[in-house]
Amino acid sequence: MTINERQDRIIEDFDGVDDWMDRYAMIIDLGNELPPIDPKYKTPQHLIEGCQSRVWLAASLNAEGRVEYTADSDAIIVKGIIALLIDVLNDQPPADIAAADLYFIDRIGLAENLSPTRSNGLLAMVRQMKLYAVAFQAKLDAEK
């Protein structure tokens, strides 16, 4: 599935849920399903700057040249948000991630229903995920 197909699926999943408490519950459930991060990544260099909560994010390039993310957070809502981002961006080519317009964030009302500090954290998570993708694309380009 492409990034946009994944975003459209998420929008469709959230479409039938009008109450934001129910949407938060969906986001928390996604966070609970997030595979555990390897403890070796729970280090200061993997912490995302700009998040009120602690969020660890690591990425690697798999054999097919696609980015694989792993993450964790000490806040249940934030863990769900990073799980949503991973759902959309994981196992995608780095160039596609770097160029992605993550329209699902606005379409499901996520940005407008977060506190200002959580919104800043969301932007910081997106920025870091895209920075990993840009770095991996540069590496791939250098190997050509």
JSON list of C-alpha atoms in Angstrom, two decimals:
[
{"chain": "A", "resi": 1, "resn": "MET", "atom": "CA", "xyz": [0.00, 0.00, 0.00]},
{"chain": "A", "resi": 2, "resn": "THR", "atom": "CA", "xyz": [1.20, 3.50, -0.78]},
{"chain": "A", "resi": 3, "resn": "ILE", "atom": "CA", "xyz": [1.41, 6.28, 1.80]},
{"chain": "A", "resi": 4, "resn": "ASN", "atom": "CA", "xyz": [-1.77, 7.88, 0.43]},
{"chain": "A", "resi": 5, "resn": "GLU", "atom": "CA", "xyz": [-3.65, 4.57, 0.42]},
{"chain": "A", "resi": 6, "resn": "ARG", "atom": "CA", "xyz": [-2.69, 4.09, 4.05]},
{"chain": "A", "resi": 7, "resn": "GLN", "atom": "CA", "xyz": [-3.80, 7.63, 4.90]},
{"chain": "A", "resi": 8, "resn": "ASP", "atom": "CA", "xyz": [-7.13, 7.09, 3.14]},
{"chain": "A", "resi": 9, "resn": "ARG", "atom": "CA", "xyz": [-7.66, 3.87, 5.14]},
{"chain": "A", "resi": 10, "resn": "ILE", "atom": "CA", "xyz": [-7.05, 5.72, 8.40]},
{"chain": "A", "resi": 11, "resn": "ILE", "atom": "CA", "xyz": [-9.41, 8.53, 7.37]},
{"chain": "A", "resi": 12, "resn": "GLU", "atom": "CA", "xyz": [-12.06, 5.93, 6.58]},
{"chain": "A", "resi": 13, "resn": "ASP", "atom": "CA", "xyz": [-11.49, 4.18, 9.95]},
{"chain": "A", "resi": 14, "resn": "PHE", "atom": "CA", "xyz": [-11.96, 7.48, 11.81]},
{"chain": "A", "resi": 15, "resn": "ASP", "atom": "CA", "xyz": [-14.86, 8.67, 9.64]},
{"chain": "A", "resi": 16, "resn": "GLY", "atom": "CA", "xyz": [-17.45, 6.58, 11.43]},
{"chain": "A", "resi": 17, "resn": "VAL", "atom": "CA", "xyz": [-16.41, 7.88, 14.86]},
{"chain": "A", "resi": 18, "resn": "ASP", "atom": "CA", "xyz": [-17.69, 11.37, 15.67]},
{"chain": "A", "resi": 19, "resn": "ASP", "atom": "CA", "xyz": [-16.94, 11.58, 19.38]},
{"chain": "A", "resi": 20, "resn": "TRP", "atom": "CA", "xyz": [-13.38, 12.63, 20.17]},
{"chain": "A", "resi": 21, "resn": "MET", "atom": "CA", "xyz": [-13.25, 10.53, 23.32]},
{"chain": "A", "resi": 22, "resn": "ASP", "atom": "CA", "xyz": [-13.88, 7.48, 21.10]},
{"chain": "A", "resi": 23, "resn": "ARG", "atom": "CA", "xyz": [-11.23, 8.70, 18.65]},
{"chain": "A", "resi": 24, "resn": "TYR", "atom": "CA", "xyz": [-8.75, 9.06, 21.52]},
{"chain": "A", "resi": 25, "resn": "ALA", "atom": "CA", "xyz": [-9.61, 5.50, 22.55]},
{"chain": "A", "resi": 26, "resn": "MET", "atom": "CA", "xyz": [-8.82, 4.33, 18.99]},
{"chain": "A", "resi": 27, "resn": "ILE", "atom": "CA", "xyz": [-5.49, 6.17, 19.09]},
{"chain": "A", "resi": 28, "resn": "ILE", "atom": "CA", "xyz": [-4.64, 4.67, 22.49]},
{"chain": "A", "resi": 29, "resn": "ASP", "atom": "CA", "xyz": [-5.47, 1.19, 21.15]},
{"chain": "A", "resi": 30, "resn": "LEU", "atom": "CA", "xyz": [-3.08, 1.76, 18.24]},
{"chain": "A", "resi": 31, "resn": "GLY", "atom": "CA", "xyz": [-0.36, 2.72, 20.70]},
{"chain": "A", "resi": 32, "resn": "ASN", "atom": "CA", "xyz": [-1.00, -0.43, 22.71]},
{"chain": "A", "resi": 33, "resn": "GLU", "atom": "CA", "xyz": [-0.51, -2.49, 19.52]},
{"chain": "A", "resi": 34, "resn": "LEU", "atom": "CA", "xyz": [2.82, -0.84, 18.71]},
{"chain": "A", "resi": 35, "resn": "PRO", "atom": "CA", "xyz": [5.61, -3.44, 18.87]},
{"chain": "A", "resi": 36, "resn": "PRO", "atom": "CA", "xyz": [8.01, -2.76, 21.73]},
{"chain": "A", "resi": 37, "resn": "ILE", "atom": "CA", "xyz": [11.11, -0.78, 20.87]},
{"chain": "A", "resi": 38, "resn": "ASP", "atom": "CA", "xyz": [14.46, -2.43, 21.47]},
{"chain": "A", "resi": 39, "resn": "PRO", "atom": "CA", "xyz": [15.80, -1.02, 24.77]},
{"chain": "A", "resi": 40, "resn": "LYS", "atom": "CA", "xyz": [19.05, -0.06, 22.99]},
{"chain": "A", "resi": 41, "resn": "TYR", "atom": "CA", "xyz": [17.06, 2.77, 21.31]},
{"chain": "A", "resi": 42, "resn": "LYS", "atom": "CA", "xyz": [15.77, 4.23, 24.57]},
{"chain": "A", "resi": 43, "resn": "THR", "atom": "CA", "xyz": [18.69, 6.64, 24.69]},
{"chain": "A", "resi": 44, "resn": "PRO", "atom": "CA", "xyz": [18.98, 10.43, 24.64]},
{"chain": "A", "resi": 45, "resn": "GLN", "atom": "CA", "xyz": [20.10, 10.42, 20.98]},
{"chain": "A", "resi": 46, "resn": "HIS", "atom": "CA", "xyz": [16.81, 8.75, 19.97]},
{"chain": "A", "resi": 47, "resn": "LEU", "atom": "CA", "xyz": [14.62, 11.14, 21.96]},
{"chain": "A", "resi": 48, "resn": "ILE", "atom": "CA", "xyz": [12.62, 13.54, 19.81]},
{"chain": "A", "resi": 49, "resn": "GLU", "atom": "CA", "xyz": [13.25, 17.18, 20.71]},
{"chain": "A", "resi": 50, "resn": "GLY", "atom": "CA", "xyz": [10.13, 19.31, 20.94]},
{"chain": "A", "resi": 51, "resn": "CYS", "atom": "CA", "xyz": [7.86, 16.72, 22.53]},
{"chain": "A", "resi": 52, "resn": "GLN", "atom": "CA", "xyz": [6.48, 17.34, 26.00]},
{"chain": "A", "resi": 53, "resn": "SER", "atom": "CA", "xyz": [6.38, 13.58, 26.57]},
{"chain": "A", "resi": 54, "resn": "ARG", "atom": "CA", "xyz": [9.36, 11.37, 26.03]},
{"chain": "A", "resi": 55, "resn": "VAL", "atom": "CA", "xyz": [9.31, 9.83, 22.54]},
{"chain": "A", "resi": 56, "resn": "TRP", "atom": "CA", "xyz": [12.03, 7.55, 21.25]},
{"chain": "A", "resi": 57, "resn": "LEU", "atom": "CA", "xyz": [12.28, 6.99, 17.52]},
{"chain": "A", "resi": 58, "resn": "ALA", "atom": "CA", "xyz": [14.73, 4.89, 15.54]},
{"chain": "A", "resi": 59, "resn": "ALA", "atom": "CA", "xyz": [14.82, 4.03, 11.86]},
{"chain": "A", "resi": 60, "resn": "SER", "atom": "CA", "xyz": [16.69, 1.68, 9.60]},
{"chain": "A", "resi": 61, "resn": "LEU", "atom": "CA", "xyz": [16.86, 0.93, 5.92]},
{"chain": "A", "resi": 62, "resn": "ASN", "atom": "CA", "xyz": [15.81, -2.62, 5.06]},
{"chain": "A", "resi": 63, "resn": "ALA", "atom": "CA", "xyz": [17.22, -4.80, 2.27]},
{"chain": "A", "resi": 64, "resn": "GLU", "atom": "CA", "xyz": [14.59, -3.52, -0.18]},
{"chain": "A", "resi": 65, "resn": "GLY", "atom": "CA", "xyz": [15.66, 0.09, 0.42]},
{"chain": "A", "resi": 66, "resn": "ARG", "atom": "CA", "xyz": [12.60, 0.96, 2.50]},
{"chain": "A", "resi": 67, "resn": "VAL", "atom": "CA", "xyz": [12.54, 2.73, 5.85]},
{"chain": "A", "resi": 68, "resn": "GLU", "atom": "CA", "xyz": [11.49, 0.81, 8.94]},
{"chain": "A", "resi": 69, "resn": "TYR", "atom": "CA", "xyz": [10.62, 2.77, 12.07]},
{"chain": "A", "resi": 70, "resn": "THR", "atom": "CA", "xyz": [10.40, 1.71, 15.68]},
{"chain": "A", "resi": 71, "resn": "ALA", "atom": "CA", "xyz": [9.21, 3.98, 18.47]},
{"chain": "A", "resi": 72, "resn": "ASP", "atom": "CA", "xyz": [7.89, 4.27, 21.99]},
{"chain": "A", "resi": 73, "resn": "SER", "atom": "CA", "xyz": [6.57, 6.95, 24.32]},
{"chain": "A", "resi": 74, "resn": "ASP", "atom": "CA", "xyz": [5.88, 7.29, 28.01]},
{"chain": "A", "resi": 75, "resn": "ALA", "atom": "CA", "xyz": [2.47, 8.89, 27.25]},
{"chain": "A", "resi": 76, "resn": "ILE", "atom": "CA", "xyz": [-0.37, 6.71, 25.98]},
{"chain": "A", "resi": 77, "resn": "ILE", "atom": "CA", "xyz": [-1.88, 9.27, 23.57]},
{"chain": "A", "resi": 78, "resn": "VAL", "atom": "CA", "xyz": [1.53, 10.15, 22.14]},
{"chain": "A", "resi": 79, "resn": "LYS", "atom": "CA", "xyz": [2.37, 6.47, 21.74]},
{"chain": "A", "resi": 80, "resn": "GLY", "atom": "CA", "xyz": [-0.84, 6.14, 19.71]},
{"chain": "A", "resi": 81, "resn": "ILE", "atom": "CA", "xyz": [0.04, 9.16, 17.58]},
{"chain": "A", "resi": 82, "resn": "ILE", "atom": "CA", "xyz": [3.49, 7.78, 16.75]},
{"chain": "A", "resi": 83, "resn": "ALA", "atom": "CA", "xyz": [1.82, 4.43, 15.99]},
{"chain": "A", "resi": 84, "resn": "LEU", "atom": "CA", "xyz": [-0.43, 6.23, 13.47]},
{"chain": "A", "resi": 85, "resn": "LEU", "atom": "CA", "xyz": [2.59, 7.87, 11.85]},
{"chain": "A", "resi": 86, "resn": "ILE", "atom": "CA", "xyz": [4.42, 4.55, 11.68]},
{"chain": "A", "resi": 87, "resn": "ASP", "atom": "CA", "xyz": [1.33, 2.91, 10.18]},
{"chain": "A", "resi": 88, "resn": "VAL", "atom": "CA", "xyz": [1.42, 5.46, 7.36]},
{"chain": "A", "resi": 89, "resn": "LEU", "atom": "CA", "xyz": [5.18, 5.74, 6.76]},
{"chain": "A", "resi": 90, "resn": "ASN", "atom": "CA", "xyz": [6.70, 2.38, 7.69]},
{"chain": "A", "resi": 91, "resn": "ASP", "atom": "CA", "xyz": [8.16, 0.19, 4.94]},
{"chain": "A", "resi": 92, "resn": "GLN", "atom": "CA", "xyz": [8.03, 2.97, 2.35]},
{"chain": "A", "resi": 93, "resn": "PRO", "atom": "CA", "xyz": [10.79, 4.29, 0.07]},
{"chain": "A", "resi": 94, "resn": "PRO", "atom": "CA", "xyz": [12.69, 7.17, 1.69]},
{"chain": "A", "resi": 95, "resn": "ALA", "atom": "CA", "xyz": [11.96, 9.58, -1.19]},
{"chain": "A", "resi": 96, "resn": "ASP", "atom": "CA", "xyz": [8.22, 8.93, -0.82]},
{"chain": "A", "resi": 97, "resn": "ILE", "atom": "CA", "xyz": [8.39, 9.60, 2.92]},
{"chain": "A", "resi": 98, "resn": "ALA", "atom": "CA", "xyz": [10.37, 12.80, 2.47]},
{"chain": "A", "resi": 99, "resn": "ALA", "atom": "CA", "xyz": [7.86, 14.10, -0.09]},
{"chain": "A", "resi": 100, "resn": "ALA", "atom": "CA", "xyz": [4.72, 12.88, 1.69]},
{"chain": "A", "resi": 101, "resn": "ASP", "atom": "CA", "xyz": [1.88, 15.26, 2.42]},
{"chain": "A", "resi": 102, "resn": "LEU", "atom": "CA", "xyz": [0.44, 13.81, 5.60]},
{"chain": "A", "resi": 103, "resn": "TYR", "atom": "CA", "xyz": [-3.08, 15.08, 4.99]},
{"chain": "A", "resi": 104, "resn": "PHE", "atom": "CA", "xyz": [-4.68, 12.47, 7.24]},
{"chain": "A", "resi": 105, "resn": "ILE", "atom": "CA", "xyz": [-3.60, 14.49, 10.31]},
{"chain": "A", "resi": 106, "resn": "ASP", "atom": "CA", "xyz": [-5.97, 17.32, 9.37]},
{"chain": "A", "resi": 107, "resn": "ARG", "atom": "CA", "xyz": [-8.65, 15.13, 7.81]},
{"chain": "A", "resi": 108, "resn": "ILE", "atom": "CA", "xyz": [-9.20, 13.12, 11.00]},
{"chain": "A", "resi": 109, "resn": "GLY", "atom": "CA", "xyz": [-9.07, 16.32, 13.09]},
{"chain": "A", "resi": 110, "resn": "LEU", "atom": "CA", "xyz": [-6.01, 15.23, 15.01]},
{"chain": "A", "resi": 111, "resn": "ALA", "atom": "CA", "xyz": [-4.11, 18.53, 14.97]},
{"chain": "A", "resi": 112, "resn": "GLU", "atom": "CA", "xyz": [-7.11, 20.61, 16.06]},
{"chain": "A", "resi": 113, "resn": "ASN", "atom": "CA", "xyz": [-7.95, 18.26, 18.94]},
{"chain": "A", "resi": 114, "resn": "LEU", "atom": "CA", "xyz": [-4.50, 18.20, 20.50]},
{"chain": "A", "resi": 115, "resn": "SER", "atom": "CA", "xyz": [-3.14, 20.65, 23.03]},
{"chain": "A", "resi": 116, "resn": "PRO", "atom": "CA", "xyz": [-0.61, 23.14, 21.62]},
{"chain": "A", "resi": 117, "resn": "THR", "atom": "CA", "xyz": [2.28, 21.23, 23.22]},
{"chain": "A", "resi": 118, "resn": "ARG", "atom": "CA", "xyz": [1.06, 17.91, 21.78]},
{"chain": "A", "resi": 119, "resn": "SER", "atom": "CA", "xyz": [0.63, 19.56, 18.35]},
{"chain": "A", "resi": 120, "resn": "ASN", "atom": "CA", "xyz": [4.24, 20.74, 18.57]},
{"chain": "A", "resi": 121, "resn": "GLY", "atom": "CA", "xyz": [5.25, 17.20, 19.50]},
{"chain": "A", "resi": 122, "resn": "LEU", "atom": "CA", "xyz": [3.34, 15.81, 16.51]},
{"chain": "A", "resi": 123, "resn": "LEU", "atom": "CA", "xyz": [5.20, 18.19, 14.19]},
{"chain": "A", "resi": 124, "resn": "ALA", "atom": "CA", "xyz": [8.50, 17.19, 15.81]},
{"chain": "A", "resi": 125, "resn": "MET", "atom": "CA", "xyz": [7.72, 13.49, 15.26]},
{"chain": "A", "resi": 126, "resn": "VAL", "atom": "CA", "xyz": [6.86, 14.07, 11.59]},
{"chain": "A", "resi": 127, "resn": "ARG", "atom": "CA", "xyz": [9.99, 16.19, 11.13]},
{"chain": "A", "resi": 128, "resn": "GLN", "atom": "CA", "xyz": [12.24, 13.52, 12.65]},
{"chain": "A", "resi": 129, "resn": "MET", "atom": "CA", "xyz": [10.68, 10.73, 10.56]},
{"chain": "A", "resi": 130, "resn": "LYS", "atom": "CA", "xyz": [11.20, 12.78, 7.40]},
{"chain": "A", "resi": 131, "resn": "LEU", "atom": "CA", "xyz": [14.79, 13.63, 8.42]},
{"chain": "A", "resi": 132, "resn": "TYR", "atom": "CA", "xyz": [15.57, 9.92, 8.69]},
{"chain": "A", "resi": 133, "resn": "ALA", "atom": "CA", "xyz": [14.07, 9.42, 5.22]},
{"chain": "A", "resi": 134, "resn": "VAL", "atom": "CA", "xyz": [16.12, 12.27, 3.72]},
{"chain": "A", "resi": 135, "resn": "ALA", "atom": "CA", "xyz": [19.30, 10.85, 5.24]},
{"chain": "A", "resi": 136, "resn": "PHE", "atom": "CA", "xyz": [18.55, 7.36, 3.91]},
{"chain": "A", "resi": 137, "resn": "GLN", "atom": "CA", "xyz": [17.77, 8.76, 0.45]},
{"chain": "A", "resi": 138, "resn": "ALA", "atom": "CA", "xyz": [21.09, 10.62, 0.44]},
{"chain": "A", "resi": 139, "resn": "LYS", "atom": "CA", "xyz": [22.83, 7.37, 1.37]},
{"chain": "A", "resi": 140, "resn": "LEU", "atom": "CA", "xyz": [21.07, 5.50, -1.45]},
{"chain": "A", "resi": 141, "resn": "ASP", "atom": "CA", "xyz": [21.92, 8.24, -3.94]},
{"chain": "A", "resi": 142, "resn": "ALA", "atom": "CA", "xyz": [25.58, 8.17, -2.88]},
{"chain": "A", "resi": 143, "resn": "GLU", "atom": "CA", "xyz": [25.72, 4.41, -3.47]},
{"chain": "A", "resi": 144, "resn": "LYS", "atom": "CA", "xyz": [24.53, 4.74, -7.08]}
]
